[in-house]
Amino acid sequence: MRIGNLTLHYDPPEAGRFKARILVLPGLFQSLTCWRGLTAMLAHRGWEVYFLPRVPTGADAVTAPDDYGWQASLDTAEQAFRHLGEKVIVFGADVGAGLALGLLERVRPMALALFAPSEAAELGAHFSKTLGMMGRRRFKSATGPVSAPATITNQSTKAGDLIEEPRGLLLDLTGRGTTAAGPPAQPGSAQTQPPTIVFAPGIDDLVTTEHALEFAGSEVAKPSQVRLNGRWWPSVQGHNVADEVHRFLILTLSDRIVEFPEEILAD
């Protein structure tokens, strides 16, 4: 689906049961292929699912990857959200979770699902650590999109799970960016948060279990019992996570999203 300079990937519902759309903001280096196990299962259950790649694509994409940082990513996410209407549920993984929380300053999602959420500085510090000393030097002096470090690509089971990231975003996360606005330490804290489920990682080189669980410390945010396995968890745990997040959304939003048959409404 094209929206200006955005390409949203769409999984149509197999049985149009729910009156809300899901917008997915993926984690670092996670491709659409990586997420397909989760998005396809949710679509099978009746959800309308939209996946937003990190950078706008096509001839009308005007922002160079090296300049495409946190603020541009947030603006892109807001544009996609507003196009989808008022009843939108946002899924965000690590940096995508930060963007989802940052959106709360601008829009009002019905609910959030945060996967391995992390504060920007924490995520950037772990990313720098995975690069090693020589990798950090190359990262600082190079230009162009950034590939995932070998320390985390080695854990991938499928090459198609991985994508490159815009350098500007990673520079913002590591505190060495040149963009005017970087990510806040705790995105979204200035506004009341909608109902939220938090999935913490069991194993992830970029986000610790303890740090992710700090995002489940409010009355509206609950931790999931499911632990995410590695950076490429959507590829290997799609079904398990889909079950958990589906239950959460149904129990939390109930008649705000369920399409009841006309004969029931007439009784």
PDB file of C-alpha atoms in Angstrom, residues 49-182:
ATOM      1  CA  VAL A  49      -2.052  -5.788   9.836  1.00  0.00           C
ATOM      2  CA  TYR A  50       0.246  -3.124   8.367  1.00  0.00           C
ATOM      3  CA  PHE A  51       4.050  -3.348   8.514  1.00  0.00           C
ATOM      4  CA  LEU A  52       6.050  -0.109   8.218  1.00  0.00           C
ATOM      5  CA  PRO A  53       9.624  -0.453   6.889  1.00  0.00           C
ATOM      6  CA  ARG A  54      12.136   1.866   8.491  1.00  0.00           C
ATOM      7  CA  VAL A  55      12.786   4.118   5.479  1.00  0.00           C
ATOM      8  CA  PRO A  56      10.364   5.361   2.790  1.00  0.00           C
ATOM      9  CA  THR A  57      10.970   3.628  -0.533  1.00  0.00           C
ATOM     10  CA  GLY A  58      10.545   4.505  -4.189  1.00  0.00           C
ATOM     11  CA  ALA A  59      11.473   7.386  -6.461  1.00  0.00           C
ATOM     12  CA  ASP A  60       9.695   9.931  -4.238  1.00  0.00           C
ATOM     13  CA  ALA A  61      11.719   9.094  -1.123  1.00  0.00           C
ATOM     14  CA  VAL A  62      13.600  12.337  -0.563  1.00  0.00           C
ATOM     15  CA  THR A  63      15.529  11.736   2.684  1.00  0.00           C
ATOM     16  CA  ALA A  64      19.042  10.317   2.337  1.00  0.00           C
ATOM     17  CA  PRO A  65      19.655   7.285   4.593  1.00  0.00           C
ATOM     18  CA  ASP A  66      22.569   8.974   6.384  1.00  0.00           C
ATOM     19  CA  ASP A  67      20.240  11.813   7.418  1.00  0.00           C
ATOM     20  CA  TYR A  68      17.314   9.595   8.283  1.00  0.00           C
ATOM     21  CA  GLY A  69      17.344   9.554  12.067  1.00  0.00           C
ATOM     22  CA  TRP A  70      14.979   9.390  15.015  1.00  0.00           C
ATOM     23  CA  GLN A  71      12.878  12.420  14.125  1.00  0.00           C
ATOM     24  CA  ALA A  72      12.369  11.323  10.523  1.00  0.00           C
ATOM     25  CA  SER A  73      11.444   7.830  11.712  1.00  0.00           C
ATOM     26  CA  LEU A  74       8.898   9.290  14.129  1.00  0.00           C
ATOM     27  CA  ASP A  75       7.415  11.544  11.450  1.00  0.00           C
ATOM     28  CA  THR A  76       7.080   8.557   9.108  1.00  0.00           C
ATOM     29  CA  ALA A  77       5.342   6.497  11.798  1.00  0.00           C
ATOM     30  CA  GLU A  78       2.919   9.342  12.516  1.00  0.00           C
ATOM     31  CA  GLN A  79       2.077   9.694   8.827  1.00  0.00           C
ATOM     32  CA  ALA A  80       1.283   5.981   8.593  1.00  0.00           C
ATOM     33  CA  PHE A  81      -0.773   6.051  11.804  1.00  0.00           C
ATOM     34  CA  ARG A  82      -2.930   8.971  10.702  1.00  0.00           C
ATOM     35  CA  HIS A  83      -3.599   7.384   7.337  1.00  0.00           C
ATOM     36  CA  LEU A  84      -4.937   4.224   9.022  1.00  0.00           C
ATOM     37  CA  GLY A  85      -7.620   6.114  10.952  1.00  0.00           C
ATOM     38  CA  GLU A  86      -8.574   6.473  14.601  1.00  0.00           C
ATOM     39  CA  LYS A  87      -8.769   2.829  15.642  1.00  0.00           C
ATOM     40  CA  VAL A  88      -5.134   1.800  15.454  1.00  0.00           C
ATOM     41  CA  ILE A  89      -3.136  -0.566  17.662  1.00  0.00           C
ATOM     42  CA  VAL A  90       0.638  -0.099  17.528  1.00  0.00           C
ATOM     43  CA  PHE A  91       3.199  -2.897  17.834  1.00  0.00           C
ATOM     44  CA  GLY A  92       6.790  -1.752  18.412  1.00  0.00           C
ATOM     45  CA  ALA A  93       9.991  -3.741  18.907  1.00  0.00           C
ATOM     46  CA  ASP A  94      13.020  -2.204  20.689  1.00  0.00           C
ATOM     47  CA  VAL A  95      13.613   0.981  18.632  1.00  0.00           C
ATOM     48  CA  GLY A  96      10.090   0.540  17.222  1.00  0.00           C
ATOM     49  CA  ALA A  97       8.796   0.422  20.799  1.00  0.00           C
ATOM     50  CA  GLY A  98      10.507   3.749  21.464  1.00  0.00           C
ATOM     51  CA  LEU A  99       8.874   5.177  18.362  1.00  0.00           C
ATOM     52  CA  ALA A 100       5.489   3.784  19.460  1.00  0.00           C
ATOM     53  CA  LEU A 101       5.838   5.543  22.818  1.00  0.00           C
ATOM     54  CA  GLY A 102       7.050   8.696  21.102  1.00  0.00           C
ATOM     55  CA  LEU A 103       3.860   8.695  19.032  1.00  0.00           C
ATOM     56  CA  LEU A 104       1.853   9.211  22.234  1.00  0.00           C
ATOM     57  CA  GLU A 105       2.846  12.877  22.112  1.00  0.00           C
ATOM     58  CA  ARG A 106       1.028  13.166  18.760  1.00  0.00           C
ATOM     59  CA  VAL A 107      -1.680  10.510  18.397  1.00  0.00           C
ATOM     60  CA  ARG A 108      -3.774   8.168  20.536  1.00  0.00           C
ATOM     61  CA  PRO A 109      -3.456   4.427  19.831  1.00  0.00           C
ATOM     62  CA  MET A 110      -6.133   2.098  21.208  1.00  0.00           C
ATOM     63  CA  ALA A 111      -3.434  -0.157  22.676  1.00  0.00           C
ATOM     64  CA  LEU A 112       0.274  -0.900  22.500  1.00  0.00           C
ATOM     65  CA  ALA A 113       2.283  -4.105  22.282  1.00  0.00           C
ATOM     66  CA  LEU A 114       5.932  -3.464  23.148  1.00  0.00           C
ATOM     67  CA  PHE A 115       8.493  -6.144  22.290  1.00  0.00           C
ATOM     68  CA  ALA A 116      11.880  -5.906  24.046  1.00  0.00           C
ATOM     69  CA  PRO A 117      11.382  -2.164  24.648  1.00  0.00           C
ATOM     70  CA  SER A 118      14.444  -0.109  25.477  1.00  0.00           C
ATOM     71  CA  GLU A 119      15.428   3.457  26.214  1.00  0.00           C
ATOM     72  CA  ALA A 120      17.384   4.945  23.344  1.00  0.00           C
ATOM     73  CA  ALA A 121      20.690   5.363  25.191  1.00  0.00           C
ATOM     74  CA  GLU A 122      20.514   1.814  26.535  1.00  0.00           C
ATOM     75  CA  LEU A 123      19.818   0.382  23.083  1.00  0.00           C
ATOM     76  CA  GLY A 124      22.592   2.468  21.547  1.00  0.00           C
ATOM     77  CA  ALA A 125      25.098   1.365  24.183  1.00  0.00           C
ATOM     78  CA  HIS A 126      24.357  -2.319  23.564  1.00  0.00           C
ATOM     79  CA  PHE A 127      24.596  -1.801  19.807  1.00  0.00           C
ATOM     80  CA  SER A 128      28.029  -0.171  20.210  1.00  0.00           C
ATOM     81  CA  LYS A 129      29.152  -3.069  22.373  1.00  0.00           C
ATOM     82  CA  THR A 130      28.202  -5.614  19.698  1.00  0.00           C
ATOM     83  CA  LEU A 131      30.392  -3.774  17.176  1.00  0.00           C
ATOM     84  CA  GLY A 132      33.614  -4.184  19.146  1.00  0.00           C
ATOM     85  CA  MET A 133      36.442  -1.664  19.088  1.00  0.00           C
ATOM     86  CA  MET A 134      37.307  -2.028  15.388  1.00  0.00           C
ATOM     87  CA  GLY A 135      33.652  -2.102  14.392  1.00  0.00           C
ATOM     88  CA  ARG A 136      33.000   1.140  16.272  1.00  0.00           C
ATOM     89  CA  ARG A 137      35.803   2.839  14.379  1.00  0.00           C
ATOM     90  CA  ARG A 138      34.442   1.684  11.037  1.00  0.00           C
ATOM     91  CA  PHE A 139      30.896   2.671  12.014  1.00  0.00           C
ATOM     92  CA  LYS A 140      32.034   6.177  12.944  1.00  0.00           C
ATOM     93  CA  SER A 141      33.922   6.808   9.697  1.00  0.00           C
ATOM     94  CA  ALA A 142      31.724   4.981   7.145  1.00  0.00           C
ATOM     95  CA  THR A 143      28.678   6.222   5.239  1.00  0.00           C
ATOM     96  CA  GLY A 144      25.544   4.527   3.969  1.00  0.00           C
ATOM     97  CA  PRO A 145      23.180   1.961   5.497  1.00  0.00           C
ATOM     98  CA  VAL A 146      24.432  -0.182   8.380  1.00  0.00           C
ATOM     99  CA  SER A 147      24.381  -3.981   8.399  1.00  0.00           C
ATOM    100  CA  ALA A 148      23.734  -5.974  11.553  1.00  0.00           C
ATOM    101  CA  PRO A 149      26.893  -6.857  13.508  1.00  0.00           C
ATOM    102  CA  ALA A 150      28.161 -10.421  13.130  1.00  0.00           C
ATOM    103  CA  THR A 151      27.512 -11.090  16.812  1.00  0.00           C
ATOM    104  CA  ILE A 152      23.767 -10.963  16.182  1.00  0.00           C
ATOM    105  CA  THR A 153      23.588 -12.093  12.549  1.00  0.00           C
ATOM    106  CA  ASN A 154      25.151 -15.376  13.655  1.00  0.00           C
ATOM    107  CA  GLN A 155      21.975 -16.068  15.648  1.00  0.00           C
ATOM    108  CA  SER A 156      19.725 -15.719  12.603  1.00  0.00           C
ATOM    109  CA  THR A 157      18.333 -18.877  11.047  1.00  0.00           C
ATOM    110  CA  LYS A 158      17.273 -17.233   7.768  1.00  0.00           C
ATOM    111  CA  ALA A 159      19.169 -14.639   5.722  1.00  0.00           C
ATOM    112  CA  GLY A 160      15.878 -13.007   4.749  1.00  0.00           C
ATOM    113  CA  ASP A 161      15.221 -12.026   8.374  1.00  0.00           C
ATOM    114  CA  LEU A 162      17.835  -9.266   8.229  1.00  0.00           C
ATOM    115  CA  ILE A 163      17.776  -5.753   6.787  1.00  0.00           C
ATOM    116  CA  GLU A 164      20.164  -2.801   6.920  1.00  0.00           C
ATOM    117  CA  GLU A 165      19.360   0.240   9.065  1.00  0.00           C
ATOM    118  CA  PRO A 166      19.712   3.942   8.202  1.00  0.00           C
ATOM    119  CA  ARG A 167      22.955   5.278   9.657  1.00  0.00           C
ATOM    120  CA  GLY A 168      21.306   8.435  10.951  1.00  0.00           C
ATOM    121  CA  LEU A 169      19.013   6.469  13.256  1.00  0.00           C
ATOM    122  CA  LEU A 170      21.879   4.461  14.733  1.00  0.00           C
ATOM    123  CA  LEU A 171      23.925   7.630  15.177  1.00  0.00           C
ATOM    124  CA  ASP A 172      21.029   9.137  17.117  1.00  0.00           C
ATOM    125  CA  LEU A 173      20.764   6.056  19.304  1.00  0.00           C
ATOM    126  CA  THR A 174      24.480   6.082  20.099  1.00  0.00           C
ATOM    127  CA  GLY A 175      24.494   9.802  20.862  1.00  0.00           C
ATOM    128  CA  ARG A 176      26.811  10.748  18.008  1.00  0.00           C
ATOM    129  CA  GLY A 177      24.215  11.912  15.512  1.00  0.00           C
ATOM    130  CA  THR A 178      24.111  15.274  13.781  1.00  0.00           C
ATOM    131  CA  THR A 179      20.317  15.512  13.511  1.00  0.00           C
ATOM    132  CA  ALA A 180      18.526  18.304  15.348  1.00  0.00           C
ATOM    133  CA  ALA A 181      16.395  16.054  17.534  1.00  0.00           C
ATOM    134  CA  GLY A 182      17.315  12.704  18.990  1.00  0.00           C
TER     135      GLY A 182
END
